Short mmCIF file of C-alpha atoms in Angstrom, two decimals:
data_model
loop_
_atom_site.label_atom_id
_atom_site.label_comp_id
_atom_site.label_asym_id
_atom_site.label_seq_id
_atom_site.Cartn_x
_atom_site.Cartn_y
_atom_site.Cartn_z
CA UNK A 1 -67.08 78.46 235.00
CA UNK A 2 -66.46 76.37 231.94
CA UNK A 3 -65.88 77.98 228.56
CA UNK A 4 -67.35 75.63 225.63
CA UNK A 5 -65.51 76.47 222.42
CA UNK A 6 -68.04 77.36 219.73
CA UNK A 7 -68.14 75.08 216.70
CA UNK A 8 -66.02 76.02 213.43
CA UNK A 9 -69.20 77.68 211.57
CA UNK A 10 -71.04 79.04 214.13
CA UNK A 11 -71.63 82.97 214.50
CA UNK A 12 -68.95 85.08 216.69
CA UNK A 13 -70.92 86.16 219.65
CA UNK A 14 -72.28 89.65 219.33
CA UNK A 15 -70.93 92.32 222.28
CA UNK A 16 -74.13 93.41 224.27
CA UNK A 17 -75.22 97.06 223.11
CA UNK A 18 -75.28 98.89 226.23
CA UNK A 19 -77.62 101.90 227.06
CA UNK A 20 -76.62 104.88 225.53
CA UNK A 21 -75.32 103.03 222.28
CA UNK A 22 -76.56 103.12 218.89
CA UNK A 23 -78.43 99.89 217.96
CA UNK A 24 -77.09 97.95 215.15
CA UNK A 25 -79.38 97.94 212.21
CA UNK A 26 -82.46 95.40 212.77
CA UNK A 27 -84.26 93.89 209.86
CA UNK A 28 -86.12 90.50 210.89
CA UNK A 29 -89.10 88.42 208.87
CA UNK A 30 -92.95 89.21 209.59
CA UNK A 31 -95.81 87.36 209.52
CA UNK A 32 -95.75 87.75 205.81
CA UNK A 33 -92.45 86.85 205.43
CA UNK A 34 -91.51 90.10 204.63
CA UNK A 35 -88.48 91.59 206.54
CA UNK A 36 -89.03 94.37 208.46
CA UNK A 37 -86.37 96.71 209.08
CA UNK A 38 -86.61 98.85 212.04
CA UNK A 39 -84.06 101.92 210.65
CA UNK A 40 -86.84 102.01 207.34
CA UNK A 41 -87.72 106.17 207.68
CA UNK A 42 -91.36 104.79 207.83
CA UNK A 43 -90.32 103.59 211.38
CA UNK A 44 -87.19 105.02 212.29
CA UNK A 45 -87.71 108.38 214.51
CA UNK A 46 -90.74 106.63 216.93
CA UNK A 47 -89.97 105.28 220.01
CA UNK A 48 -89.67 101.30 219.32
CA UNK A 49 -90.07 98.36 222.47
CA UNK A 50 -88.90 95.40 221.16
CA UNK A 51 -90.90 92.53 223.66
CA UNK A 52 -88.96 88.88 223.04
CA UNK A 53 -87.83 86.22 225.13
CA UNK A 54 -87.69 82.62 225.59
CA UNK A 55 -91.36 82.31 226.45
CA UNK A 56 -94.13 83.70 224.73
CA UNK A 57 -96.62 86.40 226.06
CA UNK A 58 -99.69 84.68 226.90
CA UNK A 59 -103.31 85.80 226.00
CA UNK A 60 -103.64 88.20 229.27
CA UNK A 61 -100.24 90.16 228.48
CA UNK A 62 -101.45 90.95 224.85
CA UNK A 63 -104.68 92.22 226.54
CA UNK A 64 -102.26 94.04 228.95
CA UNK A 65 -100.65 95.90 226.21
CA UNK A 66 -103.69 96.44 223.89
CA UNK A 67 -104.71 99.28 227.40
CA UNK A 68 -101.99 100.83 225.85
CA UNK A 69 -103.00 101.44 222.57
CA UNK A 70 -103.89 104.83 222.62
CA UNK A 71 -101.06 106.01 224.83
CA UNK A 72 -98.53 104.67 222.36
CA UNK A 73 -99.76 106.13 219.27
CA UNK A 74 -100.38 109.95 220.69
CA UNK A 75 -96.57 109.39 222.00
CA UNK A 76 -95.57 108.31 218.74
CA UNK A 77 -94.42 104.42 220.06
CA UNK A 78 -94.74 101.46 218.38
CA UNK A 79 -94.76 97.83 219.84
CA UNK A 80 -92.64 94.70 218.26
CA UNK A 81 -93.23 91.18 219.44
CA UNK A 82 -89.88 89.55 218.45
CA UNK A 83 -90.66 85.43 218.27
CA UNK A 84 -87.57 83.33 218.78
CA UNK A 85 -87.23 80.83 215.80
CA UNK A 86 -89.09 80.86 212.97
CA UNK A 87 -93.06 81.32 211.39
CA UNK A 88 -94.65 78.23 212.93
CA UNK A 89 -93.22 79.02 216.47
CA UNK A 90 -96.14 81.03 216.65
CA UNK A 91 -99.55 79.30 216.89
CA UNK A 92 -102.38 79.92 215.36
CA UNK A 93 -104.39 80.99 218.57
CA UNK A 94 -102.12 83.38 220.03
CA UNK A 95 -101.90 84.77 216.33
CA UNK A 96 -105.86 85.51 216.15
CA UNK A 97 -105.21 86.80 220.00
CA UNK A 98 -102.85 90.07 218.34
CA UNK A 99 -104.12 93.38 218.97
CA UNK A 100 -103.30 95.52 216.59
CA UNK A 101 -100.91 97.62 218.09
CA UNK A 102 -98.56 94.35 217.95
CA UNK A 103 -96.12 94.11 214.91
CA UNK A 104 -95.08 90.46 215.02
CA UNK A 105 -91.38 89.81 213.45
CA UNK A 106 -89.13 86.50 214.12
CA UNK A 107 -85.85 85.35 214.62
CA UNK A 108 -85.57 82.74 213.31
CA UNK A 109 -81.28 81.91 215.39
CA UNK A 110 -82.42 83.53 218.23
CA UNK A 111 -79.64 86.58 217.37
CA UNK A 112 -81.46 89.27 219.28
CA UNK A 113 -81.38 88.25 223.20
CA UNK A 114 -77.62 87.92 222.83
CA UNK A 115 -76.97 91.11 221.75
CA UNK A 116 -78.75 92.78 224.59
CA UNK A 117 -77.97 90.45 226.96
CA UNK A 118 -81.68 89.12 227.98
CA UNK A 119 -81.50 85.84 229.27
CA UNK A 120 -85.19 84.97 229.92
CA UNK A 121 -87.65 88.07 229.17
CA UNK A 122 -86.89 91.77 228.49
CA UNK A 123 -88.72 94.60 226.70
CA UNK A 124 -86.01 96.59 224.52
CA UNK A 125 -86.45 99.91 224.15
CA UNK A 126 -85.06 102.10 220.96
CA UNK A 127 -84.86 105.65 220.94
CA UNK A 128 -86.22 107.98 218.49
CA UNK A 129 -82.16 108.45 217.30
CA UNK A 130 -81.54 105.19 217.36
CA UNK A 131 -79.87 104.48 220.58
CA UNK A 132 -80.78 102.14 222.99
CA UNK A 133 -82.85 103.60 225.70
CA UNK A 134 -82.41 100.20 228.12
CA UNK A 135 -83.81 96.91 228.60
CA UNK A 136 -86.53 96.51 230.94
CA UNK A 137 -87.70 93.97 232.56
CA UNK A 138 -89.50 92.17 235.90
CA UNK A 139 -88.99 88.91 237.38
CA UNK A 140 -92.00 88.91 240.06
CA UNK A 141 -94.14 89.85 236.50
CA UNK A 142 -92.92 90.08 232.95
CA UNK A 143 -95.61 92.35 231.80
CA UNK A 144 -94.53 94.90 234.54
CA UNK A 145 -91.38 95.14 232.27
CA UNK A 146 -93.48 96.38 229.31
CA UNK A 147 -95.26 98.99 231.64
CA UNK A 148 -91.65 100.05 232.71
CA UNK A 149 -90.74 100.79 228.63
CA UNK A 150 -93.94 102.40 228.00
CA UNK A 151 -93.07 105.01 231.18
CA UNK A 152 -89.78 105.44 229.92
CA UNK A 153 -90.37 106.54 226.26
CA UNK A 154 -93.28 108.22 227.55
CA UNK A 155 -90.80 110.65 229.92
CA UNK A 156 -88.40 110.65 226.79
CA UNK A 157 -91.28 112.21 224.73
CA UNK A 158 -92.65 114.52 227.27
CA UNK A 159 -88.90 115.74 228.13
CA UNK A 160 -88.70 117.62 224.69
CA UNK A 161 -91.91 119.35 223.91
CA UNK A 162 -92.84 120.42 220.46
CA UNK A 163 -91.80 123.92 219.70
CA UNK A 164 -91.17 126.24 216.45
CA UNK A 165 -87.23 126.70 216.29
CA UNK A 166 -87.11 130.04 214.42
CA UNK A 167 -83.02 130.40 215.24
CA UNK A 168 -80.49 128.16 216.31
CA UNK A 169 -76.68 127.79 216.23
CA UNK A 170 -76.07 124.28 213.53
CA UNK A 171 -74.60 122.66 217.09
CA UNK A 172 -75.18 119.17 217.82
CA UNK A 173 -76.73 118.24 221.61
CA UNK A 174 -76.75 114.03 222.24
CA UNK A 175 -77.58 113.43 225.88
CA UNK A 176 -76.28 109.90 228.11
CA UNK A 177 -73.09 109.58 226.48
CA UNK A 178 -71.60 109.56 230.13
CA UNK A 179 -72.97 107.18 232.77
CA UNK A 180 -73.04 109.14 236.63
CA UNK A 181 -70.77 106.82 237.67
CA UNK A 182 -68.31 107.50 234.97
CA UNK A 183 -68.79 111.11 235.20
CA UNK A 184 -67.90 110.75 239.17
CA UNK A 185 -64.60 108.82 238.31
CA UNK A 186 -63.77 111.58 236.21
CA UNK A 187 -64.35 114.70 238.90
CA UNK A 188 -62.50 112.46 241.41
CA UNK A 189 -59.64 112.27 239.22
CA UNK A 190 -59.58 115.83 238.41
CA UNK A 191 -59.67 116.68 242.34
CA UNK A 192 -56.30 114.68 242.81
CA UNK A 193 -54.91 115.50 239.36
CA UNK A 194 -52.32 117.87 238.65
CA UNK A 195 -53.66 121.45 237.61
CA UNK A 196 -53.29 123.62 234.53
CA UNK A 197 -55.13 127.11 234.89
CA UNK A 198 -56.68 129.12 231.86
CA UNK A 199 -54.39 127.64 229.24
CA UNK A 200 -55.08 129.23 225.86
CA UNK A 201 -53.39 128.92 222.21
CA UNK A 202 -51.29 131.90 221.24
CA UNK A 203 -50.73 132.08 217.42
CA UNK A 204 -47.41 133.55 217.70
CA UNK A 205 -46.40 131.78 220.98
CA UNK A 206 -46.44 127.87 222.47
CA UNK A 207 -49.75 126.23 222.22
CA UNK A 208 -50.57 126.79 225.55
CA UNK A 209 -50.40 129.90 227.17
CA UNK A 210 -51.89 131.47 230.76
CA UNK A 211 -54.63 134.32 229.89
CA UNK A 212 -56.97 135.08 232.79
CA UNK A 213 -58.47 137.98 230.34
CA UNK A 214 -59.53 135.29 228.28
CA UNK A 215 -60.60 132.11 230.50
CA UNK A 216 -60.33 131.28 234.00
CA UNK A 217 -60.72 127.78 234.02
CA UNK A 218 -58.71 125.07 235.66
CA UNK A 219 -58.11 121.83 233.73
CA UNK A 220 -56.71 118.17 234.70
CA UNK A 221 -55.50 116.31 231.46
CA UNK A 222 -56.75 112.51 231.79
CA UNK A 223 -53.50 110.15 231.80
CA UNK A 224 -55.35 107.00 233.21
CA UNK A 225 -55.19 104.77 229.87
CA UNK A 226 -58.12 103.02 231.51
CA UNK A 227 -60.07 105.91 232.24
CA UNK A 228 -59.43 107.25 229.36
CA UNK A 229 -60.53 104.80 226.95
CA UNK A 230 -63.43 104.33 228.93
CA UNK A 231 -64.09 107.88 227.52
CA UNK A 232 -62.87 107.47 224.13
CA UNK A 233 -65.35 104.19 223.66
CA UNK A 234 -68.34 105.98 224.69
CA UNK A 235 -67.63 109.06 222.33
CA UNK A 236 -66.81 106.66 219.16
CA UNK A 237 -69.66 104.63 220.22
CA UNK A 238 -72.49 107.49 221.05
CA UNK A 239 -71.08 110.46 219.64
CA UNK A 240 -69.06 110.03 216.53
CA UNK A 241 -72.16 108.13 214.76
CA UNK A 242 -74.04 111.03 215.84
CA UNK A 243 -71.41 113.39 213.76
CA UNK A 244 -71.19 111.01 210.91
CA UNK A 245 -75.28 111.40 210.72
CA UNK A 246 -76.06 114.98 211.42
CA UNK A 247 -72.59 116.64 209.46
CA UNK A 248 -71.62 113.74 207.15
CA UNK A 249 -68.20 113.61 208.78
CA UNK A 250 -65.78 111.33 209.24
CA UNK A 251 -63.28 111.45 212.41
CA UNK A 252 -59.78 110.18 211.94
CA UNK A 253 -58.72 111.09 215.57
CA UNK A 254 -58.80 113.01 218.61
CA UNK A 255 -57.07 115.09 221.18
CA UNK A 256 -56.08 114.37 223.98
CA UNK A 257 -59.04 114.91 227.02
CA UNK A 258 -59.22 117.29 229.57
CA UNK A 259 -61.25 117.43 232.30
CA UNK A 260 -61.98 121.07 233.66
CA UNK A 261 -63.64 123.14 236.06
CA UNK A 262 -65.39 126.86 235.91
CA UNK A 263 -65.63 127.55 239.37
CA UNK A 264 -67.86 130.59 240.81
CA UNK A 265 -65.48 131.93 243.45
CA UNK A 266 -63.44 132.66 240.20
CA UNK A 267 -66.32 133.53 237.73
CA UNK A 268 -64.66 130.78 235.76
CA UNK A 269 -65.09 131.89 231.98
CA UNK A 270 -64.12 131.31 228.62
CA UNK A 271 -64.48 134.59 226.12
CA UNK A 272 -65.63 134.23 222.95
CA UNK A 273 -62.88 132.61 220.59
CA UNK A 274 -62.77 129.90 218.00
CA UNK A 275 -61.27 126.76 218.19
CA UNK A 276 -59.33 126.68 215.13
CA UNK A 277 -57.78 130.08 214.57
CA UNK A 278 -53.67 129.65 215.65
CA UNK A 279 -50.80 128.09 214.14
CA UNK A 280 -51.68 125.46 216.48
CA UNK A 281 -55.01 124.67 216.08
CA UNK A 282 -55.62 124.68 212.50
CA UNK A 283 -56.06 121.47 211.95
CA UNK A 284 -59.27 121.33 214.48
CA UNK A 285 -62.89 120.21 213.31
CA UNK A 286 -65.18 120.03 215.96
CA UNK A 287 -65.70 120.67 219.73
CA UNK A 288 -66.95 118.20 222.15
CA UNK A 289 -67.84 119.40 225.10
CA UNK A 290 -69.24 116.54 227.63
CA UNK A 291 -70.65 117.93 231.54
CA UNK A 292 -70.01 115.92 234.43
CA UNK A 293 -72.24 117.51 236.66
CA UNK A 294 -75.72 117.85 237.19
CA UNK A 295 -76.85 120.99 236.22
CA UNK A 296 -77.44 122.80 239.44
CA UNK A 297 -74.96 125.10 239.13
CA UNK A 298 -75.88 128.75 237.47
CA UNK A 299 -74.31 130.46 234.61
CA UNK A 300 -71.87 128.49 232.41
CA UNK A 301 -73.68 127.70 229.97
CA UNK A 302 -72.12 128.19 225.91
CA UNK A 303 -73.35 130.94 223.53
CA UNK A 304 -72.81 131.43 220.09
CA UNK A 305 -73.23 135.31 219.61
CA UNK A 306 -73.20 134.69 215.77
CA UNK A 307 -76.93 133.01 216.31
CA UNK A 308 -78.75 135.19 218.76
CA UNK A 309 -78.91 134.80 222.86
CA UNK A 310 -79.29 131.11 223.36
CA UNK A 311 -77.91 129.34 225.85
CA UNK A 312 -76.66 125.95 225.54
CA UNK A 313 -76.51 123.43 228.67
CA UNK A 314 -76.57 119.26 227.97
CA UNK A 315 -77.25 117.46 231.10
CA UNK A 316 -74.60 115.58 233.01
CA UNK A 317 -73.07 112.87 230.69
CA UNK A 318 -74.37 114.94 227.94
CA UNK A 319 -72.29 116.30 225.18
CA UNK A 320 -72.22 119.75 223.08
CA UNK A 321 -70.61 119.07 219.67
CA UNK A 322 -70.39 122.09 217.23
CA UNK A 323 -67.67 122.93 214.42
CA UNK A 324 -64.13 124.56 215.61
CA UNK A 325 -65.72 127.55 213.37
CA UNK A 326 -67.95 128.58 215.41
CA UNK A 327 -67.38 131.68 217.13
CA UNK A 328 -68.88 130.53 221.24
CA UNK A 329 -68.22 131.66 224.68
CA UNK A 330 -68.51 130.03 227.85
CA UNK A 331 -70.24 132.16 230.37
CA UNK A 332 -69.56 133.02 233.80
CA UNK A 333 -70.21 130.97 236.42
CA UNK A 334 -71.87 132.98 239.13
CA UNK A 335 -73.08 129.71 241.64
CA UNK A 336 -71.71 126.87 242.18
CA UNK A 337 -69.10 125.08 240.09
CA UNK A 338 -69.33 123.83 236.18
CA UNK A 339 -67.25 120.63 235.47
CA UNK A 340 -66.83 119.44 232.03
CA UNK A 341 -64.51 116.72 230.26
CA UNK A 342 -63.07 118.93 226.53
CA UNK A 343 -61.55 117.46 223.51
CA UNK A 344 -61.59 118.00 219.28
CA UNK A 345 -62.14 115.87 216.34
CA UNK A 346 -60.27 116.29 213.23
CA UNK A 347 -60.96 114.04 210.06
CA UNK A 348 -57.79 112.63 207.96
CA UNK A 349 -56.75 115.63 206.44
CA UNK A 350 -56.86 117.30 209.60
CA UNK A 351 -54.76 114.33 211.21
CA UNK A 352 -52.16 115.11 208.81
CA UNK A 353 -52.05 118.50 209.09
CA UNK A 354 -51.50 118.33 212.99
CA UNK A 355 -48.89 115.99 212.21
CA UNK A 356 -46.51 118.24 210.13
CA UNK A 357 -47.83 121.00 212.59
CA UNK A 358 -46.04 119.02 215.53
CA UNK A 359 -42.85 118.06 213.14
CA UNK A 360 -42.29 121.63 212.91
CA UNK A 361 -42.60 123.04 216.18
CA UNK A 362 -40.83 119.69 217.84
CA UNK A 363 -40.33 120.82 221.49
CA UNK A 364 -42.63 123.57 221.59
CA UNK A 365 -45.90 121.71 221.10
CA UNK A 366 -47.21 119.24 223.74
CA UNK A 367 -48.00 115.86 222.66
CA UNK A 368 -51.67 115.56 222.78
CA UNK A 369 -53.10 114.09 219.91
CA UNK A 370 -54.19 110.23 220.23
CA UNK A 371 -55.72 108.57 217.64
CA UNK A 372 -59.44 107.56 217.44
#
């Protein structure tokens, strides 16, 4: 394949968000020439399909979606036709054909296929948090692409019901940060990886230690560079803007990863502890705790005493992030097996603290840390 060398003043091509990322901010002309910005709080927190491509929906697709109406507003979704080019790419007569549940905006360079990597016709779908929930889309018939994004936030809606939270640990849960395949990758390389069993910081000691009183967990540390930053892109991509938002904090860098295992022939544990209370773990912010497996194991799940009984379990791919603070345990696992993929955040003051932590006990400390 040819590469054509873009032309002195043209735009640097855009790397495609992929599912599971956060959506760069939208804000695109309407039909009143007004832009309309898709993170605006009026908007932001629905379930948003963005429905573009090269040809424009014809007077049967708009009646198509219009049997959607009511489906879309009691799950709280709202519909964007996004018109390649500018005002008077739209006619007249499709105009007058809008139902309302339409919410025309334009592009007037044609910025937005690129970016999600739609070639002919796709219906983008943007999660209530911002993150890209996939592209969908059908060759055999394009409107079959819009029912596909209508099913999709509808299962995202019905997946969390509404409820009265009356007590909760201040943790953070963000689901699909991990792709399955990724997560397999990972329990494959911690089946032929080199084990380290129950390791736990000792104030007075090294900063790893064997207590089975205290955990019983085996742990692989990742050394594939390209495994690993496959890791590290998804957390600074999915999780860190998640941290940024919910705690207003900023991460500087990040330990190294470990993937480990809680396995029921051991009741694989951790006992309640916080993650920041030795010599060598000062310098700790938050936990991020990401599960590679699907959830059909029992027991293992993380409590934080300090906030009552509940019990906290993401879904494979999903991540846990609370503060080093918080007191938590991980709890037996009575079935099965529990894998999981560990690391910790610390912002720049934290980074330098670790720094003159490691200077000082040169030789005694392993050499974990890798910057963000």
């Amino acid at each position: 394949m040819t590469k054509n060398t873009p032309a002195a003043n043209s735009p640097k091509p855009v790397p495609a968000c992929k599912k599971g990322d956060v959506v760069p901010r939208i804000a695109l002309p309407g039909l009143d020439d007004r832009a309309i910005d898709l993170t605006d709080q009026r908007i932001a927190g629905d379930s948003l399909i963005l429905w573009t491509g090269k040809k424009l929906p014809g007077a049967d697709d708009l009646k198509m979606a219009a049997r959607f109406a009511e489906q879309m507003q009691k799950a709280r979704m709202r519909l964007f036709l996004v018109v390649p080019g500018h005002k008077g790419s739209l006619d007249e007569k499709l105009k007058s054909q809008l139902p309302d549940c339409v919410t025309v905006m334009f592009d007037p360079e044609n910025r937005l296929m690129p970016v999600f990597d739609i070639r002919d016709q796709g219906f983008i779908v943007i999660r209530p948090d911002g993150r890209l929930g996939g592209v969908f889309s059908s060759a055999a018939a394009p409107i079959d692409g819009f029912q596909m994004a209508v099913a999709y936030c509808q299962a995202h809606a019905d997946s969390v019901a509404f409820s009265v939270i009356e007590r909760q640990a201040p943790v953070l849960l963000v689901d699909n940060v991990l792709e399955p395949e990724l997560c397999d990758q990972l329990l494959d390389y911690w089946r032929k990886g080199e084990k380290r069993a129950n390791g736990v910081s000792k104030s007075s000691e090294s900063n790893q230690a064997s207590d089975m009183a205290m955990k019983v967990r085996n742990d692989v540390v990742l050394l594939d560079e390209t495994l690993f930053n496959e890791v590290k892109n998804r957390i600074v991509k999915r999780v860190l803007p998640e941290i940024a938002k919910a705690f207003q904090f900023q991460t500087a860098s990040m330990e190294a990863l470990r993937i480990g295992n809680y396995h029921s022939r051991d009741k694989g544990f951790f006992g309640r502890h916080r993650d920041n209370k030795t010599t060598f773990t000062a310098h700790r912010r938050f936990a991020v705790s990401l599960n590679l497996n699907p959830l059909t194991y029992k027991g293992g799940q993380v409590n934080f005493p300090e906030y009552g009984q509940a019990l906290y379990a993401p879904p494979q791919g999903g991540a846990l992030i609370f503060s080093c603070s918080l007191l938590h345990e991980a709890m037996p696992v009575t079935e099965g097996e529990r894998f999981g993929i560990f690391t910790f955040l610390t912002d720049a003051a934290g980074a330098r603290q670790e720094q003159e932590m490691m200077a000082k006990h040169r030789g005694t400390v392993q050499p974990l840390a890798m910057k963000k």
